[in-house]
Amino acid sequence: MKITNIKVIVTCPDRNFVTVKIETDAGIYGIGDATLNGRELSVASYLKDHVAPCLIGKEAGRIEDIWQYLYRGCYWRRGAVTMTAIAAIDTALWDIKAKAANMPLYELLGGKSRDGVMVYGHANGRDISETTDEVAKYLDLGYKAIRAQTGIPGLSSTYGVSKDKMYYEPADGDLPTENIWSTSKYINHIPKLFDHLRDKFGFDIHLLHDAHHRLTPQEAAKVGKSLEPYNLFWLEDTVPAENQEAFRMIRQHTTTPLAVGEVFNSIWDCKKLIEEGLIDYIRSTVVHAGGISHLKKIFEFASLHHVRSGSHGATDLSPVCMGAALHLDTAIYNFGVQEYMRHTEKTDAVFPHAYTFKDGYLYPGDTPGHGVDIDEKLAAKYPYERAYLPVNRLEDGSMFNW
Ligand SMILES: O=C(O)C(=O)C[C@H](O)[C@H](O)CO
Ligand SMILES: [Mg+2]
């Protein structure tokens, strides 16, 4: 089965998505997500101008060989743009292989290790009381795991708090909006949120929190310690993780479980974190970490070191990524949790999918392939709209991590 055509589809049904569609001479096609929030067109060009011409006429079933051809063959290894482009091709090729075998993708990945995939939703509010109401809404929907974020007194905006509740979209301007951050205000306030939530809802639900790369190792250790009484499922992205060593200091000071990895794009970003047991959950996902082939290697490596998966699943990861991730989540041994931020109705209409939500779990469905498609006619109605993630400054005006 030969590759005959590769389409790169850019569409904006409420937010931008880049999708690859690989067609074959057998009439079977596969699709892959190639969305890199705020930098979408660079991946679209990488795929259209540099990847597609090399793959026409190649054997669609040679997934590992094509992966290595794109990774080693370009000479310039890794990086978010390259690895997102490779991920999209890899996902589409797995979709084709599973459709050709007439099997849901999880069967090709080793079969089911579990019946359903536990997901967590995002409860966010301007203050503790609004966040508490949002947690209650997620509980009513059946969620077993909920991420809680709240506004910080004295800061006009904070990561993770938005006016859209179910469909939180951080890429909010056609130029980057500017946020202001104060670590000391955050550190004082955040234990109060979890104290209140445990008081109100007890300890039978899983609570998670994302610090979004804003702390130093010492501050992260302090936050981890201050949250220990509230038994979090995880504390995410405490420090920027270019320096994997930094996690050792956090680890030595707190038993709060640590999660990281949504901006990682290869196993080399997390090798030390995993093999030295410095984290509990690795959060990389299909679209940004080289596709099914590479993410499976990361998760299998993690399984040797008692590290579990917790894939990123914000709205900027398209339903195609979500579908593919659910098949991998279903098949791997060391699954932890899957993030699930719902897409809008418009997005769901452009990407018809087989996955379903019930009582806090997502199910990938049994459709051959990864079970997600794209309605190209509908997609064409929503042209690209430039949108950036915000930037962040300290109160004195210095640039900081968003
Ligand atoms: O979902 C999360 O945990 C995030 O941190 C969301 C990211 O800010 C978002 O995906 C950036 O595009
Ligand atoms: Mg995060």
PDB file of C-alpha atoms and ligand atoms in Angstrom, residues 120 147 159 210 212-213 236-237 262 283 312 339, ligand 2:
ATOM      1  CA  TYR A 120      -9.500  14.692  34.682  1.00  0.00           C
ATOM      2  CA  ARG A 147      -7.749  19.787  38.339  1.00  0.00           C
ATOM      3  CA  TYR A 159      -2.923  30.878  34.458  1.00  0.00           C
ATOM      4  CA  ASP A 210      -0.840  22.905  37.685  1.00  0.00           C
ATOM      5  CA  HIS A 212       2.632  26.044  34.994  1.00  0.00           C
ATOM      6  CA  HIS A 213       6.433  26.282  35.247  1.00  0.00           C
ATOM      7  CA  GLU A 236       2.182  19.606  37.748  1.00  0.00           C
ATOM      8  CA  ASP A 237       4.935  21.620  36.044  1.00  0.00           C
ATOM      9  CA  GLU A 262       3.529  18.599  28.278  1.00  0.00           C
ATOM     10  CA  ARG A 283       2.664  14.102  30.722  1.00  0.00           C
ATOM     11  CA  HIS A 312      -1.687  16.378  28.204  1.00  0.00           C
ATOM     12  CA  GLU A 339      -6.312  15.084  30.786  1.00  0.00           C
TER      13      GLU A 339
HETATM   14 MG    MG B   2      -0.168  21.938  32.241  1.00  0.00          MG
END
